CSV table of C-alpha atoms and ligand atoms in Angstrom, one decimal:
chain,number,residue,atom,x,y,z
P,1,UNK,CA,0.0,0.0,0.0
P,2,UNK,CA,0.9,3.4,-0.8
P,3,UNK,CA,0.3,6.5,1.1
P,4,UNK,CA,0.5,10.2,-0.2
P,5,UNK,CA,-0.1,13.0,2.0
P,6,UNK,CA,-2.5,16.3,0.6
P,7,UNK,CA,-1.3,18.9,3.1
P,8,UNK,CA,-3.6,22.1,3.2
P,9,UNK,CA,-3.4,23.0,6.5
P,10,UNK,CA,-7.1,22.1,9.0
P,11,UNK,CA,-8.2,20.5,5.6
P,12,UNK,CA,-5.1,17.7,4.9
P,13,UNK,CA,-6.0,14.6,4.0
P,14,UNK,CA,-4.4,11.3,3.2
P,15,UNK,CA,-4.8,9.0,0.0
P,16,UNK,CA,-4.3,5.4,0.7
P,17,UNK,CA,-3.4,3.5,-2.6
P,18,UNK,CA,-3.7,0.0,-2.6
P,19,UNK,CA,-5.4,-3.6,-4.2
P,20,UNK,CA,-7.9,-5.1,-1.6
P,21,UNK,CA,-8.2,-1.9,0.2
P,22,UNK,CA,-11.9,-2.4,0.2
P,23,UNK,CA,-12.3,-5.1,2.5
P,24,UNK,CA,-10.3,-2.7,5.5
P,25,UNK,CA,-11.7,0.4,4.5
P,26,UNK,CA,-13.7,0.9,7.9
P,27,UNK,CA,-10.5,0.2,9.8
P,28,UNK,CA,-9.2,3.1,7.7
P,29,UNK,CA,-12.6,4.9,8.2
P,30,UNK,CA,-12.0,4.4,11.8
P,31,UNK,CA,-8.7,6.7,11.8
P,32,UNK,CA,-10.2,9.3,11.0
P,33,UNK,CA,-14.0,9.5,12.5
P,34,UNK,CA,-15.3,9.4,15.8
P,35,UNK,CA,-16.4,5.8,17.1
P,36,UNK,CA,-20.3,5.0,16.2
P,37,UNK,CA,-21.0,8.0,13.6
P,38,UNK,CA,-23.7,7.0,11.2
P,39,UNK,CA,-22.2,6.8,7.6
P,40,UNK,CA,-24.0,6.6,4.1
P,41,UNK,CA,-22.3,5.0,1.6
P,42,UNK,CA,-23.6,6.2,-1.8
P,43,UNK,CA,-23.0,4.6,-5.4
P,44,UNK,CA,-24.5,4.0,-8.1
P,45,UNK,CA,-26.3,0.8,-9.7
P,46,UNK,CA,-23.5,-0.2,-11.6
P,47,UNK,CA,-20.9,0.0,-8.5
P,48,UNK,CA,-23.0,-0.9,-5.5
P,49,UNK,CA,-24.0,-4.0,-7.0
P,50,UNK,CA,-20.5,-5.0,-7.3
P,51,UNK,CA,-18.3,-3.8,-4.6
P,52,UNK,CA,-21.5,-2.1,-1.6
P,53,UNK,CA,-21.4,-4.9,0.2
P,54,UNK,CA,-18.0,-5.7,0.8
P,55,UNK,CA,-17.4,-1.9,1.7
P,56,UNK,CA,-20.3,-2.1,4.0
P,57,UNK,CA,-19.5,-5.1,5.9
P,58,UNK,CA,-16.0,-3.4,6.7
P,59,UNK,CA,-17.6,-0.8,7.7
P,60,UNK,CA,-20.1,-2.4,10.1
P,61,UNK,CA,-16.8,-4.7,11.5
P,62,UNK,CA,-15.6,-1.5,12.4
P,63,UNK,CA,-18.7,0.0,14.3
P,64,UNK,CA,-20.3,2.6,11.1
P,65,UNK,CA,-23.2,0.8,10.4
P,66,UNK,CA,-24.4,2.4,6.9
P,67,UNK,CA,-27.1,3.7,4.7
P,68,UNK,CA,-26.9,2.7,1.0
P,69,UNK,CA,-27.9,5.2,-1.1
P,70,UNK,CA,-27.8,4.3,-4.9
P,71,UNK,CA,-28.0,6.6,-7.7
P,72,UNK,CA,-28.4,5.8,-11.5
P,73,UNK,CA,-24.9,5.2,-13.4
P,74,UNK,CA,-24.0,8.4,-15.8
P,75,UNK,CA,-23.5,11.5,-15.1
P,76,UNK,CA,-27.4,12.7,-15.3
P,77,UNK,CA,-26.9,11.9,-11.9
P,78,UNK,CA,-25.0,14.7,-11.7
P,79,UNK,CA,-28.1,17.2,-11.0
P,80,UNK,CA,-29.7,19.1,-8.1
P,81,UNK,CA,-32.6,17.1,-8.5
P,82,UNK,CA,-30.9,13.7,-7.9
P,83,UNK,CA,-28.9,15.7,-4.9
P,84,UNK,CA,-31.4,16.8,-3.0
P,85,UNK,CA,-33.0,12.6,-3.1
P,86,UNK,CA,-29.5,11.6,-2.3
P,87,UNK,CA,-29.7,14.0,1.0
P,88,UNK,CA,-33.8,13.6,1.8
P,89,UNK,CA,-32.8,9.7,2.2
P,90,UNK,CA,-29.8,10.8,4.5
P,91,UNK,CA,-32.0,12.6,6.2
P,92,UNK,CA,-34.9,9.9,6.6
P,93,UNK,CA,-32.2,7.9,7.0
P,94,UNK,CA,-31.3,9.7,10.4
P,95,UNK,CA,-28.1,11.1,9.4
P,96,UNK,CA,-27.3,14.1,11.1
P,97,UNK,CA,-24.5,17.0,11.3
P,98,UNK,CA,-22.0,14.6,13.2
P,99,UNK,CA,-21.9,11.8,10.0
P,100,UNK,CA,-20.1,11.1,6.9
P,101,UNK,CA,-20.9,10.7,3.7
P,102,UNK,CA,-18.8,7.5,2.1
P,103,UNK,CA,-18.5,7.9,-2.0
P,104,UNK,CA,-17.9,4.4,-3.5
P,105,UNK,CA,-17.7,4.9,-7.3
P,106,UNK,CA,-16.5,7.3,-9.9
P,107,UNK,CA,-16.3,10.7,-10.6
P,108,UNK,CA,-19.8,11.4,-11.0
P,109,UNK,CA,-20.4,9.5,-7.4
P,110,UNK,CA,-17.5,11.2,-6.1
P,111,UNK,CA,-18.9,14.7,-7.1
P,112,UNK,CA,-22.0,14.0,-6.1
P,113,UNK,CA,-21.8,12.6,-2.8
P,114,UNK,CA,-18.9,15.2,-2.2
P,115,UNK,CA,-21.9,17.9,-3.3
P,116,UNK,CA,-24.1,16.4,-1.0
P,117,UNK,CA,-21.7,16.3,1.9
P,118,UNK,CA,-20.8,19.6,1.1
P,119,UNK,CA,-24.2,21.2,2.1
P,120,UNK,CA,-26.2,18.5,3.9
P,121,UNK,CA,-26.5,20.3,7.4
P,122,UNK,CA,-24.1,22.8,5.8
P,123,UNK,CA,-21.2,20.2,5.7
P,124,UNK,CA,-20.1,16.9,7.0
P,125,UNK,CA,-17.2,15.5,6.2
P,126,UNK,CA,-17.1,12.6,3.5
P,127,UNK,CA,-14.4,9.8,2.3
P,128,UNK,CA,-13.4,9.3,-1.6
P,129,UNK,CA,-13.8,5.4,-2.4
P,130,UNK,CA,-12.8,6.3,-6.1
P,131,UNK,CA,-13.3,3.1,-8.5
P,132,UNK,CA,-12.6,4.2,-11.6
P,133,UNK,CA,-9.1,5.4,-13.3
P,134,UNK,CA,-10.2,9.0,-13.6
P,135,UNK,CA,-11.4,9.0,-10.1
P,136,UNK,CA,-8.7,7.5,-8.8
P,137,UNK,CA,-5.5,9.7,-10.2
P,138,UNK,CA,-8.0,12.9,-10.8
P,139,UNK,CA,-11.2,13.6,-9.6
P,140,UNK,CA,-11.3,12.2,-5.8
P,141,UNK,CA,-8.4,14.8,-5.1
P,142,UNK,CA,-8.9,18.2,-4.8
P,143,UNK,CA,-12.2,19.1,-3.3
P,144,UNK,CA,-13.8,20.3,-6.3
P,145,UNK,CA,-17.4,18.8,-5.7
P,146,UNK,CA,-20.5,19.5,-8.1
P,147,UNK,CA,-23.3,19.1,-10.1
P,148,UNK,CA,-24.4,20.0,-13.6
P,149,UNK,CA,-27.2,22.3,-14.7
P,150,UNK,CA,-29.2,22.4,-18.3
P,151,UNK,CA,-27.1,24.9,-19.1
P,152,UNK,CA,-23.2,23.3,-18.5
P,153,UNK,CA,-21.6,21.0,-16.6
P,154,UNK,CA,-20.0,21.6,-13.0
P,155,UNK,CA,-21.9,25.4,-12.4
P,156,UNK,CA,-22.9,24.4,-8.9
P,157,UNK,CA,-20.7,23.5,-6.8
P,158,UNK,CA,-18.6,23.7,-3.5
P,159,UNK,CA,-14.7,23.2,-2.5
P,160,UNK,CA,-15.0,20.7,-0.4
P,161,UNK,CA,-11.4,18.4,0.9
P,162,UNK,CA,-12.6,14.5,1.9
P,163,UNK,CA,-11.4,13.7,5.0
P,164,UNK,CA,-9.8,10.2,3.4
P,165,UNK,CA,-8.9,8.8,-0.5
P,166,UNK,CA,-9.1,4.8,0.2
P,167,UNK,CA,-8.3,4.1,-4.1
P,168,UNK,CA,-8.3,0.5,-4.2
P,169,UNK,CA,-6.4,-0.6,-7.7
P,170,UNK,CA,-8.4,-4.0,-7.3
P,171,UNK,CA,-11.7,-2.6,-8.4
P,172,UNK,CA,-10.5,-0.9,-11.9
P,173,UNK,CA,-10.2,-5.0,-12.9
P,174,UNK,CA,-13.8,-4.7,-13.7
P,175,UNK,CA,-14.5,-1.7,-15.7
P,176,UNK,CA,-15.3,-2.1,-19.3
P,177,UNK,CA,-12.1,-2.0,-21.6
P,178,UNK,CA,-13.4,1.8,-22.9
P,179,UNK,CA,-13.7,3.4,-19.2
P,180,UNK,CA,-10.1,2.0,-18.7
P,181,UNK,CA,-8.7,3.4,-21.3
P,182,UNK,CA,-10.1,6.6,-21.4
P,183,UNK,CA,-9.2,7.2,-17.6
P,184,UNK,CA,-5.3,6.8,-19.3
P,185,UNK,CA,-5.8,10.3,-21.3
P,186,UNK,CA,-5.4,12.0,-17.5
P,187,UNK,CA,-2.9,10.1,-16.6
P,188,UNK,CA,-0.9,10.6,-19.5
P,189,UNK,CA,-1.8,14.4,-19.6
P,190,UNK,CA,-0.4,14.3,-15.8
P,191,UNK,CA,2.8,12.9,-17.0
P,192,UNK,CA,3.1,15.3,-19.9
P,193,UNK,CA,3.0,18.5,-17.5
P,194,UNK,CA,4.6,16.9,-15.0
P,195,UNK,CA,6.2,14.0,-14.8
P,196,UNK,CA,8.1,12.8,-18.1
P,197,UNK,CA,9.7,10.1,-16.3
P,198,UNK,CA,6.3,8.1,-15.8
P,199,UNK,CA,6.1,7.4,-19.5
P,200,UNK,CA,7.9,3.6,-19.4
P,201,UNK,CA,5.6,3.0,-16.2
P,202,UNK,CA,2.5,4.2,-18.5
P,203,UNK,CA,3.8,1.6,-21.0
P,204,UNK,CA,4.0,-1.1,-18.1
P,205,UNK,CA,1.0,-0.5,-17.1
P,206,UNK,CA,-1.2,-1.3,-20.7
P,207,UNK,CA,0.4,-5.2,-20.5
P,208,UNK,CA,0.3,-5.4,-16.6
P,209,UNK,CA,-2.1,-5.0,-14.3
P,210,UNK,CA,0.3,-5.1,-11.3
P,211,UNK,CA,1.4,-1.7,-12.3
P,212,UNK,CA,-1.2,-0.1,-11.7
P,213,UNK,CA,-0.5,0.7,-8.0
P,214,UNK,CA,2.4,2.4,-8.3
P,215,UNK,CA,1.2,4.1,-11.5
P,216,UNK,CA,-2.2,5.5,-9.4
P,217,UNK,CA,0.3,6.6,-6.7
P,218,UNK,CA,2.0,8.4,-8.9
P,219,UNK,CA,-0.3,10.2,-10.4
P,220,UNK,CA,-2.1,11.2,-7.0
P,221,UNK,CA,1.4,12.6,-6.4
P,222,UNK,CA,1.0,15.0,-9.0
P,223,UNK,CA,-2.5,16.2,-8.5
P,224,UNK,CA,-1.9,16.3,-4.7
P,225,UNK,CA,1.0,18.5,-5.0
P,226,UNK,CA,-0.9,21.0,-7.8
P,227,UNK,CA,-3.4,21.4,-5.2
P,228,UNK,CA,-1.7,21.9,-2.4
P,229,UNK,CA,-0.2,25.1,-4.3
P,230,UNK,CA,-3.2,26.2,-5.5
P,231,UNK,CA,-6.0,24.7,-3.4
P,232,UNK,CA,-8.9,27.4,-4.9
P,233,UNK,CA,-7.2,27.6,-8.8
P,234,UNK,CA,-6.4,30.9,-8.0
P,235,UNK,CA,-2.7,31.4,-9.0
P,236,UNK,CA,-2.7,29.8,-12.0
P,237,UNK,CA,-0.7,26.5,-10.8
P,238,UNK,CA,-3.7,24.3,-10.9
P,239,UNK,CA,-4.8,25.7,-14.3
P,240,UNK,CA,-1.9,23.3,-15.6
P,241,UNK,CA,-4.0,20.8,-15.2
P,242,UNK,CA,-6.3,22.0,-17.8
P,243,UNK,CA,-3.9,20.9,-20.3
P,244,UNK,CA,-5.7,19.2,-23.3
P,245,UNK,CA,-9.2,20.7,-21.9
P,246,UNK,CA,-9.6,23.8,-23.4
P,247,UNK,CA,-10.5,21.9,-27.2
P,248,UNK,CA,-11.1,18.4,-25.5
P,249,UNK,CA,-14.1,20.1,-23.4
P,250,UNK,CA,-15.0,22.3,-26.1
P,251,UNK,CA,-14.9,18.7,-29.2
P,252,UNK,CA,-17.0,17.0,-25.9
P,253,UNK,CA,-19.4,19.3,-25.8
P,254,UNK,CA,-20.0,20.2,-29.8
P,255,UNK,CA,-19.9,16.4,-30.8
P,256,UNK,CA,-23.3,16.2,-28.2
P,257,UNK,CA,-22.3,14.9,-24.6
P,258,UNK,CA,-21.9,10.8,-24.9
P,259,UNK,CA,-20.6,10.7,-28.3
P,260,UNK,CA,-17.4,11.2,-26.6
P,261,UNK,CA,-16.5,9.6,-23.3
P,262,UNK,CA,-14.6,13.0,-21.5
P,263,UNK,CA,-11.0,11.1,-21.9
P,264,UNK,CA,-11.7,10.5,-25.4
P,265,UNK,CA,-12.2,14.2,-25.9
P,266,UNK,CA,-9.7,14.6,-24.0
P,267,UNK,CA,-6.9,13.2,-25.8
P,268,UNK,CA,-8.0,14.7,-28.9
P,269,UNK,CA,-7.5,17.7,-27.2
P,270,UNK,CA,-3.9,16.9,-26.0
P,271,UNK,CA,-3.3,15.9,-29.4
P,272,UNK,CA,-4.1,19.5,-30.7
P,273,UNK,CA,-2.7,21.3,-27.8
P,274,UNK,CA,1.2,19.1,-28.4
P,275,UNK,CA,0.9,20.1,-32.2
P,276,UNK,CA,0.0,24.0,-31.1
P,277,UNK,CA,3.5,23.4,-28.4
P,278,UNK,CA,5.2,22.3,-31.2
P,279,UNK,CA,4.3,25.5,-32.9
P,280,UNK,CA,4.5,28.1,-31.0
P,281,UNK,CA,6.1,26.3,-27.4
P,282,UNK,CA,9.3,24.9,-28.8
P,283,UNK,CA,8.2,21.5,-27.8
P,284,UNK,CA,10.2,19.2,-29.7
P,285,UNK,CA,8.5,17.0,-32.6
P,286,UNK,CA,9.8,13.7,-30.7
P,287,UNK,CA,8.2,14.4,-27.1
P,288,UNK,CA,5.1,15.2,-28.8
P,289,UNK,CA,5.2,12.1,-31.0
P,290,UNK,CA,6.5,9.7,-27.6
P,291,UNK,CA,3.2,11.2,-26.2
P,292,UNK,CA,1.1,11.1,-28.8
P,293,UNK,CA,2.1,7.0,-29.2
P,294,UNK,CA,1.3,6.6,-25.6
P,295,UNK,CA,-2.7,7.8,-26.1
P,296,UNK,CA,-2.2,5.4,-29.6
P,297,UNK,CA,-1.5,2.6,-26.8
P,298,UNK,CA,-4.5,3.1,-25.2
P,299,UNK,CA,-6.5,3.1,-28.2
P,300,UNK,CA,-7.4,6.9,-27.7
P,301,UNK,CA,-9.2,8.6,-31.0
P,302,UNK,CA,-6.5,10.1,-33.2
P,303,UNK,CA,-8.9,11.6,-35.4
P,304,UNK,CA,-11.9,14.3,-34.8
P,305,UNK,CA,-15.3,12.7,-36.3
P,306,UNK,CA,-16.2,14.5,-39.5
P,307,UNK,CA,-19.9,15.7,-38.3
P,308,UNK,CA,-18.3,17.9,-35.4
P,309,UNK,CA,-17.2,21.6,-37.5
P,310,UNK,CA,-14.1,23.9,-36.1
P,311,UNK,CA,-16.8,26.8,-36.0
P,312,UNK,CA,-19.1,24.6,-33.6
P,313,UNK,CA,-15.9,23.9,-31.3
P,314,UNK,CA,-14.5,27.3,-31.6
P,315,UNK,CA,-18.1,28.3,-30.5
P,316,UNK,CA,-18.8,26.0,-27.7
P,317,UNK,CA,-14.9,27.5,-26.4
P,318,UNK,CA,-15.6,30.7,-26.2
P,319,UNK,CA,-18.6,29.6,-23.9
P,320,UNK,CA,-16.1,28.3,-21.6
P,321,UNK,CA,-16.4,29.5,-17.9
P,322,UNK,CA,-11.7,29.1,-17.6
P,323,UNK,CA,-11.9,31.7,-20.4
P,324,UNK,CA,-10.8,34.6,-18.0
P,325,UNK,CA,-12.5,37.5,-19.8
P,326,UNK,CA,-12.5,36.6,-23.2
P,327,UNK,CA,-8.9,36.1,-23.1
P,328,UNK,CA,-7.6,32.6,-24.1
P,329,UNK,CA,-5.2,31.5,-21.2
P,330,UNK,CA,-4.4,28.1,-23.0
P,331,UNK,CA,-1.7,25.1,-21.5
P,332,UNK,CA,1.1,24.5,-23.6
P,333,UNK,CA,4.3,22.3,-23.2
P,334,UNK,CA,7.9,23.2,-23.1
P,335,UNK,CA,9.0,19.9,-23.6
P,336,UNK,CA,7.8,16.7,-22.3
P,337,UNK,CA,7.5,17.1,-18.2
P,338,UNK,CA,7.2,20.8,-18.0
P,339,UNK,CA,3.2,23.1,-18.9
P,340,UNK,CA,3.1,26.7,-19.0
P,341,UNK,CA,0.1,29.1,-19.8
P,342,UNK,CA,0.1,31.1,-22.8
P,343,UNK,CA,-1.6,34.1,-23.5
P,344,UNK,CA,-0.2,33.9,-26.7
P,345,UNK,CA,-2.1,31.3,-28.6
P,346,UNK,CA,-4.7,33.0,-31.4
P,347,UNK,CA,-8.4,31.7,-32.1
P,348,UNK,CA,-6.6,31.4,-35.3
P,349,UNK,CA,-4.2,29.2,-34.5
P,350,UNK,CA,-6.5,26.9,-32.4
P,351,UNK,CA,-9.1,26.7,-35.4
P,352,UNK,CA,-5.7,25.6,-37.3
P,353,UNK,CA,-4.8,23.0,-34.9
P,354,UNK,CA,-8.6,21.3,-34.5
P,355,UNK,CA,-8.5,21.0,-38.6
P,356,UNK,CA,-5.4,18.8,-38.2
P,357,UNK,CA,-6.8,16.4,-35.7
P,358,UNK,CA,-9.1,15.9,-38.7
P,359,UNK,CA,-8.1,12.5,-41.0
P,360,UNK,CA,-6.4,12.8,-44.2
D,1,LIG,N1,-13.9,16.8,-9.1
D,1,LIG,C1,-13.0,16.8,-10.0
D,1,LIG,O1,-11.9,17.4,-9.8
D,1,LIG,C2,-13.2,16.1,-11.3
D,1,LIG,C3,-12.1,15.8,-12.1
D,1,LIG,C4,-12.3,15.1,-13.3
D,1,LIG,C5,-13.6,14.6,-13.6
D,1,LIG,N2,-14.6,14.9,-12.8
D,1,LIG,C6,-16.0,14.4,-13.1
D,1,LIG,O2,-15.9,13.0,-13.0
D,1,LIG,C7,-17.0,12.5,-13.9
D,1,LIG,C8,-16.5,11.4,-14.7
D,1,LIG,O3,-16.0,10.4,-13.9
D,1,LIG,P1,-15.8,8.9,-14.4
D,1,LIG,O4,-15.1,9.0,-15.7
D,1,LIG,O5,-15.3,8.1,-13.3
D,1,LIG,O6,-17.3,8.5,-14.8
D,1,LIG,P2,-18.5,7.7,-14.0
D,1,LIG,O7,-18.5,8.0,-12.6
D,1,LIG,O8,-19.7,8.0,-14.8
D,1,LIG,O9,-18.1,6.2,-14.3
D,1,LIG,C9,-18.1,5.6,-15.6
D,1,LIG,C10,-18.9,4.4,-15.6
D,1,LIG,O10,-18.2,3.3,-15.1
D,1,LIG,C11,-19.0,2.6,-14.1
D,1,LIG,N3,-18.1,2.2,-13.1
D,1,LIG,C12,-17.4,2.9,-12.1
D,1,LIG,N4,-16.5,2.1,-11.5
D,1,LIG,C13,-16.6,0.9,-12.0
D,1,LIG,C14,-16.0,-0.3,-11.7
D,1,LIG,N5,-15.0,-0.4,-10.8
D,1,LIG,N6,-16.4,-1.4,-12.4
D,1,LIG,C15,-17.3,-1.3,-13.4
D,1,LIG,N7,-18.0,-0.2,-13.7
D,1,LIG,C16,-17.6,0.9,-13.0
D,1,LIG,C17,-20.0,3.7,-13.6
D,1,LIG,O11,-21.1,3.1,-13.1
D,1,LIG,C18,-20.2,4.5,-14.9
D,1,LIG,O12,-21.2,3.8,-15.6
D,1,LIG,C19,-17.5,13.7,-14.7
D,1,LIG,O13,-18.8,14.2,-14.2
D,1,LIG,C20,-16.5,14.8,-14.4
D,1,LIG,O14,-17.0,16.1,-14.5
D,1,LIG,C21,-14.4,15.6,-11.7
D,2,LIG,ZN1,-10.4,15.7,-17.5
């Protein structure tokens, strides 16, 4: 087991990365929370099915008898309407302003449950069970906790830190081959700003499972420490971490939410945003090819589908709440390991860059 430390003063937390973390998870649970506090654990029907019960017999062993509370899979869950059901059935359910919220499943749990913890009695603290690659090197870290609107996705929301991150490697073994893979575009955007040195370990980790522990570690590493320096993204420091985003949100959102899977979009986005470095950020050609092979590896789109036009995807960006007053602050590498922000990149030049992701 591996354990990485998010320091942020009243608010740190520690991430426990391990396989078969599940079946201790209230002896973890018990580390941090008073003895006897009611817990809720809540998932969704995909998860609880498959990994609620183990969790919840740990958690009874260790004296936190829980609610379940299961939401549907997908990220319409993702909504005040399904929040406020998830906290009327705490509330039913006799949870009160001294217990926890436990999140077992993936982002849109996580954000969810973190949502709900956030203002149920106007905040209780809540532990990150993360079970899917993106939640495990991405989204259970950092606080950001939310829901989507009609309008666009994550507009209400709270910072809110768990109290605990218990990522057990051993439950990515059943996600479907897609949801794996496209969890890989984060962690290979993580090593591109970051970390150049993870790229063999990436490799290691498409043929062997075993891997995968040290790879999630590592990865937590990153986003732990680009929050600790910028808990609020207010300096700039965590913005880094929109690398690949600004197109890969705006291709997600123009192609029609679901077409593409967010990592998908994602790594069509990193794939514009290394040939714009190579441009104009003096990344050389041969880091953005070694990265580029590294999303091939994980059988990441290479190429934008024809039905979804530059003008939509220049449209849908220029909606985008990180564009700071209609100026483009957009996340470009200096070479493979190191991000910077640019204020320099042109609508122009973006609209350039989505045409070549097209296929010849
Ligand atoms: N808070 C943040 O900082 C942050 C960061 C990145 C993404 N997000 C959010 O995360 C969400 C996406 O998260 P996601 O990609 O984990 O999607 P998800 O939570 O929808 O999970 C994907 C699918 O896999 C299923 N699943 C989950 N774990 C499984 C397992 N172990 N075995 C089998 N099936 C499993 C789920 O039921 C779901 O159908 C988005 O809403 C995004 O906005 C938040
Ligand atoms: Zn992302």
């Amino acid at each position: 087991m591996r354990a990485i430390d998010v320091t942020l003063k009243s608010r740190s937390y520690g991430v426990l990365v391990g396989n078969g973390l599940l079946a201790s998870a209230g002896d973890f649970i018990a580390k941090v929370f008073p003895a006897g506090i009611r817990t809720a654990i809540v998932t969704d029907g995909t998860v609880g099915p498959l990994y609620a019960d183990p969790l919840a017999a740990s958690l009874r062993r260790a004296g936190f008898p829980p609610l379940v509370v299961t939401v549907p899979p997908g990220e319409a869950s993702k909504s005040m309407a399904c929040a406020e059901r998830v906290c009327r059935e705490m509330v039913r359910g006799q949870l009160d302003r001294s217990s926890a919220v436990i999140a077992l499943g993936g982002g849109v749990v996580g954000d969810l449950a973190g949502f709900c913890a956030a203002i149920f009695f106007r905040g209780i603290p809540y532990v990150q069970v993360p079970t899917t690659v993106v939640a495990q090197v991405d989204s259970s870290i950092g606080g950001k906790t939310g829901v989507n609107t009609g309008e666009g996705k994550n507009l209400l929301g709270s910072f809110h830190q768990p109290s605990l991150v218990l990522a057990d490697v051993g439950t990515l073994d059943t996600l479907p081959r897609r949801e794996f893979n496209e969890g890989f575009a984060e962690v290979i955007k993580h090593a591109a700003i970051r970390d150049a040195g993870m790229f063999p370990l990436i490799e290691r980790a498409h043929a062997d499972r075993s891997a995968l522990g040290e790879l999630v570690a590592r990865n937590v590493e990153i986003k732990a420490r680009i929050v600790e320096a910028d808990e609020r993204e207010t300096s700039g420091e965590r913005a880094l971490l929109n690398f690949g985003h600004t197109i890969g949100h705006a291709i997600e959102a123009a192609a029609g939410y679901g077409a593409y899977l967010h990592g998908e979009a994602i790594a069509l986005g990193i794939r514009a945003a290394l040939q714009l470095s190579e441009d104009i950020g003096g990344l050389a050609p041969r880091d953005g090819r070694a990265i580029g092979s590294l999303l091939d590896r994980f059988e990441l789109p290479r190429h934008l589908a024809p039905g979804v036009s530059t003008a939509a995807i220049l449209e849908t960006m220029g909606r985008d709440k990180k564009f700071a007053a209609g100026r483009i602050r957009f996340v470009l590498l200096r070479r493979a390991g190191e991000a910077f922000v640019s204020g320099e990149v042109t609508t122009a030049q973006i609209a350039d860059a989505v045409d070549r992701l097209r296929a010849p």
